[in-house]
XYZ file of C-alpha atoms in Angstrom:
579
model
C 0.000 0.000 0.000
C 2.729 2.096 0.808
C 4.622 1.767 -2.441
C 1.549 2.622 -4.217
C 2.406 6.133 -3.209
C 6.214 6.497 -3.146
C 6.857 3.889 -6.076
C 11.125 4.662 -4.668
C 9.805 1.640 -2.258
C 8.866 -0.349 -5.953
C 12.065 0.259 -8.230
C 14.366 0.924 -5.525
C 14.206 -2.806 -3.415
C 15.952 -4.362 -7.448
C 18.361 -1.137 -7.676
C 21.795 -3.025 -8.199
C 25.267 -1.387 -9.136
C 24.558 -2.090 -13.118
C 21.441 0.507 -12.469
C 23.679 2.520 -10.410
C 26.054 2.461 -13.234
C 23.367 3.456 -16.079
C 22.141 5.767 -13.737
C 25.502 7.963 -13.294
C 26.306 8.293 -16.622
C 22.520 9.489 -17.504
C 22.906 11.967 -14.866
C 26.151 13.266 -16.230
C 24.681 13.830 -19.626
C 21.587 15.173 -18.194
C 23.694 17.866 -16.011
C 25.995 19.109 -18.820
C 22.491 19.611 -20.966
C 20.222 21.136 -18.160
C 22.998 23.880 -16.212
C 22.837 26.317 -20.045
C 19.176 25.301 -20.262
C 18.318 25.629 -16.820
C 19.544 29.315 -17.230
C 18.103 30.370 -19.984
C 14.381 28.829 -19.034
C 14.803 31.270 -16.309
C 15.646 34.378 -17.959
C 12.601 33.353 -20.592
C 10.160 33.384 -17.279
C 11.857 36.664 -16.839
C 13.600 35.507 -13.449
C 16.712 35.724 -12.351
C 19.428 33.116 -14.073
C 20.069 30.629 -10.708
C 16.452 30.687 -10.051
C 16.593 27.814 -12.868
C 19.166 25.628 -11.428
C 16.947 25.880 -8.230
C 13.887 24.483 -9.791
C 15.963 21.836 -11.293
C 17.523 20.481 -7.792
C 14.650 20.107 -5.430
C 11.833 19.038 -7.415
C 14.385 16.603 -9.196
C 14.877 14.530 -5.823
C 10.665 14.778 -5.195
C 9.471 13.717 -8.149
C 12.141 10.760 -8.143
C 10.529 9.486 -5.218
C 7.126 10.364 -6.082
C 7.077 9.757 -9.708
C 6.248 6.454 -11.637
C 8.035 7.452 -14.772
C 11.862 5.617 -14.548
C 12.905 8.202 -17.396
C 10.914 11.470 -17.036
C 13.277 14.591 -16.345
C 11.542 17.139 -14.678
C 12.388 20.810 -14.421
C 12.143 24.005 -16.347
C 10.746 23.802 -19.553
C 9.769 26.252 -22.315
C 5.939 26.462 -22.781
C 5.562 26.795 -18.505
C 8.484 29.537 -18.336
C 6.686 31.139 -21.104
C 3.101 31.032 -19.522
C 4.763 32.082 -16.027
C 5.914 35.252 -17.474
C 2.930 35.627 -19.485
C 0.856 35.326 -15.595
C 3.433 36.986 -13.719
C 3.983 39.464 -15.327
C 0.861 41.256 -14.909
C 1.205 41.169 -11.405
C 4.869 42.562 -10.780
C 7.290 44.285 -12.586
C 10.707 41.752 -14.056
C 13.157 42.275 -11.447
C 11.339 43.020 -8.512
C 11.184 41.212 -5.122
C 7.050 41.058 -5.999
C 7.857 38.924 -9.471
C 10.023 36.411 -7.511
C 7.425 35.591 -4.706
C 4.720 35.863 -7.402
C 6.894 33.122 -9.206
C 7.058 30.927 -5.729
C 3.128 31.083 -4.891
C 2.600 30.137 -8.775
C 4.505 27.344 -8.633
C 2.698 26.408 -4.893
C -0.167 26.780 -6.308
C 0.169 24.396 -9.234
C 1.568 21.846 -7.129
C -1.354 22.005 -4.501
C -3.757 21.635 -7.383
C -1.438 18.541 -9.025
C -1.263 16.727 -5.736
C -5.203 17.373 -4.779
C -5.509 15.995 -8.743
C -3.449 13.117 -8.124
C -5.242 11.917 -4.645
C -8.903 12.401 -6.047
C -7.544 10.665 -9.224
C -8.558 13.068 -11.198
C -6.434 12.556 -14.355
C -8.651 11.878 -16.545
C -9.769 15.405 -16.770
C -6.391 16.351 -19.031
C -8.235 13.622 -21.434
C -10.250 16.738 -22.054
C -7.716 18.246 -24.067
C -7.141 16.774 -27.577
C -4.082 15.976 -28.571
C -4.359 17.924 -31.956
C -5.185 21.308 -29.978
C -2.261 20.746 -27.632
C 0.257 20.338 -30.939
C -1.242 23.514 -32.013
C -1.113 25.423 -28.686
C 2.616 23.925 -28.406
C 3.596 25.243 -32.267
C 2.423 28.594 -31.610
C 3.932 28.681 -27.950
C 7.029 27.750 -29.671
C 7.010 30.645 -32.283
C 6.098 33.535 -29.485
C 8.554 32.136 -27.135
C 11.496 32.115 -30.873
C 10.135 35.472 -31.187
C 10.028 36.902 -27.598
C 13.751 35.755 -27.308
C 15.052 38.160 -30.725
C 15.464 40.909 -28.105
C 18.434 39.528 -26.689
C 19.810 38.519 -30.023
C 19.647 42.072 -31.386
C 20.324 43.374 -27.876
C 17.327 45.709 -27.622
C 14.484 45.905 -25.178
C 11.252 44.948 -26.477
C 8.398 43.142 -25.185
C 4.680 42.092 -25.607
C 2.708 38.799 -24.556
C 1.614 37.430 -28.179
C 3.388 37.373 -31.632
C 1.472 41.185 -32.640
C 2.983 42.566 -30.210
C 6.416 41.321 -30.727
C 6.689 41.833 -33.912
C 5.143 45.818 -33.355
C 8.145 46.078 -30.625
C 10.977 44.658 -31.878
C 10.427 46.971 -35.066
C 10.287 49.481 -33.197
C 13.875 49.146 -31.783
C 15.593 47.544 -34.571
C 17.720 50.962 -35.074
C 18.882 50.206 -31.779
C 20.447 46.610 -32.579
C 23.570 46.261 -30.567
C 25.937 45.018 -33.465
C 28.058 43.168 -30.824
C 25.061 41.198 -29.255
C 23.609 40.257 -33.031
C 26.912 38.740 -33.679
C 27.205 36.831 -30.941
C 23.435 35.714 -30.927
C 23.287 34.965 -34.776
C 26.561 32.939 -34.444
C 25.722 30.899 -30.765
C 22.519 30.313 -32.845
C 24.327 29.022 -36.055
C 26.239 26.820 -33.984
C 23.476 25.048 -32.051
C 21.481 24.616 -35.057
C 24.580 22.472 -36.407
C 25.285 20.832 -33.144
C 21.985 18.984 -33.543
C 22.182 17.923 -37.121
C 25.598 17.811 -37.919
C 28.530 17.618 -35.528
C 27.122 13.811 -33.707
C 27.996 12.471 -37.778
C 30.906 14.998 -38.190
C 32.686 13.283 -34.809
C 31.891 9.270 -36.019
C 33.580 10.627 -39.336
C 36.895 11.124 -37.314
C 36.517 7.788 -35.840
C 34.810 8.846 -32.417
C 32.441 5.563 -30.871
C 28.936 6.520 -31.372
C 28.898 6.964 -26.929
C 31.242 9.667 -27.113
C 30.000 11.585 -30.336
C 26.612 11.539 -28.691
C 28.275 12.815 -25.242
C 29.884 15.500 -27.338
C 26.490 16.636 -29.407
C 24.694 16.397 -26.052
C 28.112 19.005 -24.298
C 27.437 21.431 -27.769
C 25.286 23.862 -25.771
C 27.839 24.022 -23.118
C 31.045 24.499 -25.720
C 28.450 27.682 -26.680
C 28.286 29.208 -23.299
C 31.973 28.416 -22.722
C 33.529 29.999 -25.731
C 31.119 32.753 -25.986
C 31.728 33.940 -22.244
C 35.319 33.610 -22.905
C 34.975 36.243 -25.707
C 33.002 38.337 -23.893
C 35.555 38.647 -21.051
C 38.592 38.648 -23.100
C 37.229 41.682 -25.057
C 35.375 43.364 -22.706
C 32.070 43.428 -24.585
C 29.776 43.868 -21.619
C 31.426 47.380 -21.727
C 30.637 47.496 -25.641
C 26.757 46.860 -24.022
C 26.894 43.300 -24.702
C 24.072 42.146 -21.685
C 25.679 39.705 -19.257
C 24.272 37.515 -16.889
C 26.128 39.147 -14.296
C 26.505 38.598 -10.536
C 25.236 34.669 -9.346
C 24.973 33.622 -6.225
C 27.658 30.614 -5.381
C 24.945 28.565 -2.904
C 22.659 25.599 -2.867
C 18.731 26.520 -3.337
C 17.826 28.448 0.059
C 14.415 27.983 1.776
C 11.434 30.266 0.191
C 8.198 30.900 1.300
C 5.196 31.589 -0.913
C 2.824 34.398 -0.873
C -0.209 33.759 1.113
C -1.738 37.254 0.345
C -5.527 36.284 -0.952
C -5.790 38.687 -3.764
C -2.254 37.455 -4.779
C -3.895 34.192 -5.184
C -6.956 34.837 -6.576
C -5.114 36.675 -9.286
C -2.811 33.682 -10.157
C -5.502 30.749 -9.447
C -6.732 30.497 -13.240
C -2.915 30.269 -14.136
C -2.206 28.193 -11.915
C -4.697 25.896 -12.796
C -3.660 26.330 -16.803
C -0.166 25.261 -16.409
C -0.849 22.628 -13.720
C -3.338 20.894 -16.946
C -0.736 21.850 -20.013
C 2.369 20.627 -17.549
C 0.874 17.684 -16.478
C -0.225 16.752 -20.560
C 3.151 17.433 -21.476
C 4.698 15.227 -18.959
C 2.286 12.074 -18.917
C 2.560 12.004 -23.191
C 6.725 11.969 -22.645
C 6.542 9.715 -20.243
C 3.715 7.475 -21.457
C 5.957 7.198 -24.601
C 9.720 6.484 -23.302
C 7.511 3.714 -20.826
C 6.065 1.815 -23.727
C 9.738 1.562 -25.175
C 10.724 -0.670 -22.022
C 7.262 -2.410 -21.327
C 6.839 -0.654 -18.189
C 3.500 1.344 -16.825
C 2.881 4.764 -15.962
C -0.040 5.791 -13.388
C -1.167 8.951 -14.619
C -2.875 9.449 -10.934
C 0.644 8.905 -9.332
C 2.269 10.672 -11.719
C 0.129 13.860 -10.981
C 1.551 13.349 -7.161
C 4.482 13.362 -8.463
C 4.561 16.637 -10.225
C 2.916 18.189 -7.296
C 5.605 17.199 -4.831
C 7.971 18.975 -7.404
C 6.214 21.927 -7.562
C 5.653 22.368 -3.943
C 9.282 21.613 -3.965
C 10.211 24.409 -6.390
C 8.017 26.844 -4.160
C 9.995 26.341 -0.808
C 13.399 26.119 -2.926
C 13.373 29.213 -4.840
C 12.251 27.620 -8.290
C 9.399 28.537 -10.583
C 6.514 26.247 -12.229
C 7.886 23.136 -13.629
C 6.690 19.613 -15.067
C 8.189 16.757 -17.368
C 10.558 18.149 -20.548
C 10.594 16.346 -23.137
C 14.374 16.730 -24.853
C 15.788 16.205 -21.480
C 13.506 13.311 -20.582
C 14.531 11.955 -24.124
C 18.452 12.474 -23.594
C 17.749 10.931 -20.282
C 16.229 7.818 -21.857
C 19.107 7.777 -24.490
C 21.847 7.661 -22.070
C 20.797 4.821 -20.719
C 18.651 6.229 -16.942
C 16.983 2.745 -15.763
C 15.282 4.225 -12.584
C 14.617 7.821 -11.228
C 17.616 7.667 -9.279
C 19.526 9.482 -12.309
C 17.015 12.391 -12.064
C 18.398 12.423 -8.009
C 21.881 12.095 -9.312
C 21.639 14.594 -11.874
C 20.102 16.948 -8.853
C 23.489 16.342 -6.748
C 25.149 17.231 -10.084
C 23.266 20.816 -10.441
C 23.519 21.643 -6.985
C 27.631 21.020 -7.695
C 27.369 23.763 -10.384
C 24.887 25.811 -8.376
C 27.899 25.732 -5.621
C 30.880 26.047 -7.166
C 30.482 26.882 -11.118
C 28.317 29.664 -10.398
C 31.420 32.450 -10.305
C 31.827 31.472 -14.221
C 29.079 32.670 -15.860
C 29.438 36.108 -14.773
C 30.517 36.795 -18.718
C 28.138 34.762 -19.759
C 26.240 37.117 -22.698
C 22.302 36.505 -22.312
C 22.469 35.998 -26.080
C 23.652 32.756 -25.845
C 20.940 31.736 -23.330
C 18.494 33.361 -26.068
C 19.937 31.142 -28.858
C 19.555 28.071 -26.712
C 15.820 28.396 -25.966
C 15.394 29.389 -29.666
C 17.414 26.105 -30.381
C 15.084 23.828 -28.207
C 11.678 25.472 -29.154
C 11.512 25.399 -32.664
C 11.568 21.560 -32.474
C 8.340 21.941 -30.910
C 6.807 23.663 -33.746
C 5.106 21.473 -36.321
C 2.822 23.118 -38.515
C 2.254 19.999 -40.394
C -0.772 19.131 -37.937
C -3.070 21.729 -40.007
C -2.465 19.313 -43.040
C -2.990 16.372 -41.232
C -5.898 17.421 -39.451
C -7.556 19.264 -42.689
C -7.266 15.864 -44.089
C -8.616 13.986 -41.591
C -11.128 15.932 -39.781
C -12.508 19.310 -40.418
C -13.806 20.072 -37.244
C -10.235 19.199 -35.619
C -8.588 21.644 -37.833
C -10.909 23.973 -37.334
C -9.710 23.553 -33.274
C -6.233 23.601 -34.027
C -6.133 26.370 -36.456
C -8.067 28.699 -34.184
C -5.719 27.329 -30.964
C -2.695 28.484 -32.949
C -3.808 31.730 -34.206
C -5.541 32.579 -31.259
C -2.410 31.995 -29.244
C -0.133 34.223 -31.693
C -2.709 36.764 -31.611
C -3.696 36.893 -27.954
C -0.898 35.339 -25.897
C -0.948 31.765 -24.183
C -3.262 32.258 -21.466
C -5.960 33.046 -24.131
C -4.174 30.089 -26.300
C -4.752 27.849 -23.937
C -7.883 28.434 -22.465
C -9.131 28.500 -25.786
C -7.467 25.300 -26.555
C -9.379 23.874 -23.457
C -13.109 25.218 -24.613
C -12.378 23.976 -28.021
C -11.330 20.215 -26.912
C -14.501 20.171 -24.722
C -16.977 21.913 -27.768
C -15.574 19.627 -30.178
C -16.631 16.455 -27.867
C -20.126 17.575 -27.501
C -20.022 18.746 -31.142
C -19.471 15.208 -32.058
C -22.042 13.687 -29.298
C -24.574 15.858 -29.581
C -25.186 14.447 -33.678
C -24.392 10.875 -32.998
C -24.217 8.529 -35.839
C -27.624 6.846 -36.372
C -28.048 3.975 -38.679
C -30.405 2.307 -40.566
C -29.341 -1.632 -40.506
C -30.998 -4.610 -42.658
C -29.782 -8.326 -42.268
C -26.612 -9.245 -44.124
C -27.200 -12.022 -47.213
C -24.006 -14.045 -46.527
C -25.883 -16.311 -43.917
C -25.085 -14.555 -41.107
C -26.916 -13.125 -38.036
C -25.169 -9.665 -38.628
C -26.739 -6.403 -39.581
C -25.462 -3.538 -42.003
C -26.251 0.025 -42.610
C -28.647 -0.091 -45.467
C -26.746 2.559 -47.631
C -23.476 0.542 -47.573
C -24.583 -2.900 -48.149
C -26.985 -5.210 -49.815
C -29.101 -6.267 -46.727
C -32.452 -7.771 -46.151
C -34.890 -5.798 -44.093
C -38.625 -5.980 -43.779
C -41.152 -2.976 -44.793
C -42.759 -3.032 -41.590
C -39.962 -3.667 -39.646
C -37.345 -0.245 -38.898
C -34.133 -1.287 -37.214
C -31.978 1.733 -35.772
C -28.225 1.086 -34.638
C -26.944 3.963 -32.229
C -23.620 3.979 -31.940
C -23.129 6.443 -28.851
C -24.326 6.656 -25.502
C -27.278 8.798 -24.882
C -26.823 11.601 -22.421
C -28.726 15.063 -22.356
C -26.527 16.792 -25.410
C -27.753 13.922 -27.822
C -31.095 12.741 -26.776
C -33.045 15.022 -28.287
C -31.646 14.882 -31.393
C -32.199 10.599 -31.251
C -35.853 11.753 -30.938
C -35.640 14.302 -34.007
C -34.354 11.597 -35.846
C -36.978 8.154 -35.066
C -40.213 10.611 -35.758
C -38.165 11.911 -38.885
C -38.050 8.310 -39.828
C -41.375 7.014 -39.135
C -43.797 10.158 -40.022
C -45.292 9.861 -43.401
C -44.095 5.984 -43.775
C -46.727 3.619 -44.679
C -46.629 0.696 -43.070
C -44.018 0.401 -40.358
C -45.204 -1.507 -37.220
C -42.285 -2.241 -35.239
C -39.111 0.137 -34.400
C -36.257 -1.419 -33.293
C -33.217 0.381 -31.455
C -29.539 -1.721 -31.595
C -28.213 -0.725 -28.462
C -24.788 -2.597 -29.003
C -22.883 0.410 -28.755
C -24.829 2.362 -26.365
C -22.776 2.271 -22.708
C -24.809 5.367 -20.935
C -28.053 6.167 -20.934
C -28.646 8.991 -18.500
C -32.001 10.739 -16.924
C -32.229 13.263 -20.213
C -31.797 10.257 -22.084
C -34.491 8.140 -20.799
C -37.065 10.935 -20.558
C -36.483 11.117 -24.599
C -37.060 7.551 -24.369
C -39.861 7.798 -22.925
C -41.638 10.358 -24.963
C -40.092 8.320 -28.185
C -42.264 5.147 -26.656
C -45.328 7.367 -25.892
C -45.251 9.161 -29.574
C -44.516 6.112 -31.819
C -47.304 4.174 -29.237
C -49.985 6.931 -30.389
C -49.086 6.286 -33.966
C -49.690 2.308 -33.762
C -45.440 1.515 -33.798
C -44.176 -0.565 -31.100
C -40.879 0.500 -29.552
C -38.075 -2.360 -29.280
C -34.611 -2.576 -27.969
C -32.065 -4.890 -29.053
C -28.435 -6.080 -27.733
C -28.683 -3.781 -24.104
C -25.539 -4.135 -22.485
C -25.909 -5.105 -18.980
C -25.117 -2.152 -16.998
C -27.324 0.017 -19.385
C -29.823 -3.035 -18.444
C -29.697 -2.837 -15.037
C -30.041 1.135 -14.975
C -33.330 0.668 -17.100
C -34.562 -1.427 -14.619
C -34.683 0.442 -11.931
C -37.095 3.597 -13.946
C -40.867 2.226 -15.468
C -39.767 2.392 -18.685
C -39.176 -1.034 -19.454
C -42.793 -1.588 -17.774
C -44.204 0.705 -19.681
C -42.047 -0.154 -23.306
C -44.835 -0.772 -25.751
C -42.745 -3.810 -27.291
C -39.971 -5.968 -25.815
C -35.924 -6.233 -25.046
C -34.370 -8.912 -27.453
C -31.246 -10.303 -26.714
C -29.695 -9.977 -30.198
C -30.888 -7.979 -32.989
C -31.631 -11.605 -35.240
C -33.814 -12.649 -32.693
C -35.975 -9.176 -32.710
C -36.107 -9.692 -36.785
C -37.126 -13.310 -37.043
C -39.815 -12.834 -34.054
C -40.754 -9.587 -35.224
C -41.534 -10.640 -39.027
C -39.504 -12.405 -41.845
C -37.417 -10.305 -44.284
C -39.437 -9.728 -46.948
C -37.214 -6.769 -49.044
C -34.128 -5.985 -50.366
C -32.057 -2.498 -49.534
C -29.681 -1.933 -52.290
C -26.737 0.253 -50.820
C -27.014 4.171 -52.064
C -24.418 6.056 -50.118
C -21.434 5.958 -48.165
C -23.065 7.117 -44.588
């Protein structure tokens, strides 16, 4: 029972010294990767630089214990700095005491609403959000947060919450471009780009093993911050108004306390609750994925815990918002990480750098941070999901389009909300019309039934058999009503109506009222309602209403039963449409 909650009492009773082994070398990977990206996340959220490596130490260690993913790195990532800013920074002013403890109670927050998730096991409710909307929210996310990051490549200050408003600012103080910073930025950007494509094949060329060329493509964002600090101190560009990172302090994560002010919460409450929902979808898709890979399970419930713990973590550490990334959780995966131990490992590792590397980075240009979040987010954009969904689904791509252009137009709150509204619409769009059939009896010999309009079936003039194929619940019930009087008024002949409930799961109180007045209206035409293939706990909800005492016909137990009692096929449907 125990171990249900901290799965560290599951994985960690097999740990041996080959997992131990894995695990190190993971974590060493992991740590050169996450101390540039841990920085620049920060400055993206608009906080200051270690703030980063402190939400990368803490929750680490909590969601290792807490967690049931064995590969899931959790820290900073892109779309949550983004959407932090985007919150904060109504609040408070960048740079202000008020920002940082706005920062802290956003990340409490989302953590207390991830760990009350995860112990009323309520994960389900990020099933609400289709996956096409969140690839759309996620491409545009991508291009603001590309976009919002130009100003420290041209070395300008500009700002704005959604791509408009970028685009207006950054115009506006292009005459100011600091030629220094642009060729730093363009060139730390250049390099990155090639570090991912080209320099893992360049090294095997020379003769490197494949381990060590993907060490070194994994070290290229480091090599970046290295050299380009170096230049910066050896020519004294800070002084040419090259921005630095300046002044870190050398020290492990201290102990933070988040805002308890009420209006401070009710401001950041709808936030908090956004990024808890897009963190935690990120997360369980990584981690769902890299699990299937080894056969191993993931409790989405647990996992929500687990992210909760980390963000409470991050709140009483001096971190910000943070969840499951996905090209660190991938790297992690790569290099081998068997349990979440390498996540604690790669903690001990940033805390190392938080301690003693800190002193380094004073050069360190903010342009190079820029180019390494402009690196890592345009991955994430994937505009190819308009064609797919165009192709597939109409209604989808009308979601996704209007997710991604109302996020470039109106920032990521309004993204993402919309996002939300537009994953639950489209599920009661769909519902609301379910697919209704008209089914005859196949002529192969079988006891199966076809729709009419796709296949040669026998069927019987007086005899109307209706397949439903969704549950009825109040958004569609009065459209299955609609549809049998549609059917039957102005027919000659028809004495029996028979519904298929084969794929019917739910019928709730809405629904069975419209049953009932369906039974009452065909009744006072002479038509006898039926119902076919009732599913048993559909059955035993039936039962305990009158309607099956008052049903003016019976319950068969198969839909070839109903026919043969109900009257012999007489007629032939010819197919007419694809419906």
């Amino acid at each position: 029972m125990l171990a249900r909650y901290l799965p560290i009492l599951d994985w960690g009773r097999s740990y041996n010294k080959q997992a131990l082994s894995n695990d190190l070398i993971a974590a060493v990977i992991v740590t050169i990767m996450l101390i540039p990206q841990s920085l620049a996340y920060a400055l993206l959220a608009g906080l200051p630089p270690e703030m980063g490596l402190y939400a990368s130490i803490a929750p680490i260690i909590l969601y290792a214990i807490f967690g049931t993913s064995r590969a899931l790195a959790v820290g900073p990532v892109a779309v949550v700095s983004l959407m932090t800013a985007a919150s904060i920074g109504q609040i408070a002013e960048a740079g202000t005491a008020g920002y940082v403890v706005a920062a802290l109670t956003l990340a409490g927050l989302s953590g207390a609403m991830l760990l009350a998730m995860g112990v009323f096991k309520l994960g389900f409710l990020a099933n609400f959000l289709s996956h096409p909307v969140i690839a759309g929210f996620i491409t545009a996310s991508g291009v603001i947060i590309a976009a919002s990051q130009l100003k420290h490549i041209l070395g300008v200050s500009a700002g704005g919450h959604n791509l408009l408003e970028l685009v207006e600012s950054l115009w506006h103080h292009l005459p100011e471009t600091n030629p220094y910073t642009l060729a730093l930025g363009v060139t730390a950007t250049a390099f990155l780009f090639w570090v991912r494509k080209g320099l893992k094949p360049a090294l095997r060329k020379m003769g490197l093993s494949p381990a060590l060329s993907d060490v070194a493509a994994k070290a290229g964002p480091v090599a970046a911050v290295v050299v380009t600090t170096l230049v910066v101190w050896l020519f004294d560009l800070n002084g040419q108004g090259v921005a630095i990172v300046g002044e870190v302090p050398q020290s492990l994560p201290p102990l933070t306390m988040p805002s308890f002010d009420l209006d401070l919460i009710r401001a950041l409450v709808v936030p908090a609750l956004l990024i808890s929902v897009i963190g935690f979808v990120e997360s369980i898709s990584v981690a769902q994925t890299l699990a299937a890979k080894k056969r191993q399970r993931i409790d989405p419930d647990q996992e929500l815990i687990g992210l909760g713990a980390a963000n409470i973590g991050a709140a009483f550490t001096g971190g910000f918002p943070v969840t499951g990334g996905f090209s660190r959780s991938v790297v992690n995966y790569d290099a081998g990480a068997e349990t979440p131990a390498a996540g604690a490992y790669t903690a001990v590792g940033l805390a190392i750098a938080a301690l003693a590397l800190t002193p380094l980075i004073f050069f360190l240009p903010k342009a190079t941070l820029a180019a390494t979040i402009i690196v890592a987010v345009l991955s994430l954009v994937d505009f190819s999901i308009l064609k797919k969904t165009w192709g597939y689904s109409k209604a989808d791509f009308t979601a996704v389009a209007a997710t991604i252009l109302l996020t470039l137009a109106m920032g990521v709150e309004v993204g993402v909300s919309a996002g939300v509204l537009l994953s639950i619409a489209l599920y009661l769009y769909k519902t609301s019309r379910p697919h209704i059939a008209e089914v005859g009896l196949m002529q192969d010999g079988s006891e199966h039934f076809r729709n009419i309009k796709r296949y040669e079936v026998l069927t019987n003039p007086a005899l109307v058999t209706l397949r439903v194929d969704e549950s009825l619940y109040f958004a569609n019930a009065r459209y299955l009503e609609d549809y049998i009087l549609d059917r039957v008024v102005g027919a000659e002949g028809i004495k029996h109506v028979v519904l298929m409930f084969s794929a019917v799961n739910e019928v709730d109180m809405s629904a069975l009222e419209s049953l009932e007045a369906i039974n009452h209206r065909l009744a006072s035409m002479g038509i006898a309602l039926h119902l076919s293939e009732v599913k048993g706990p559909v059955m035993d909800r039936l039962k305990r209403a009158h309607f099956l005492e008052e049903l003016t016909g019976k319950v068969f137990l198969s839909q070839y039963a109903a026919m043969m009692e109900l009257g012999p096929v007489v007629g032939k449907a010819a197919p007419n449409a694809a419906e």
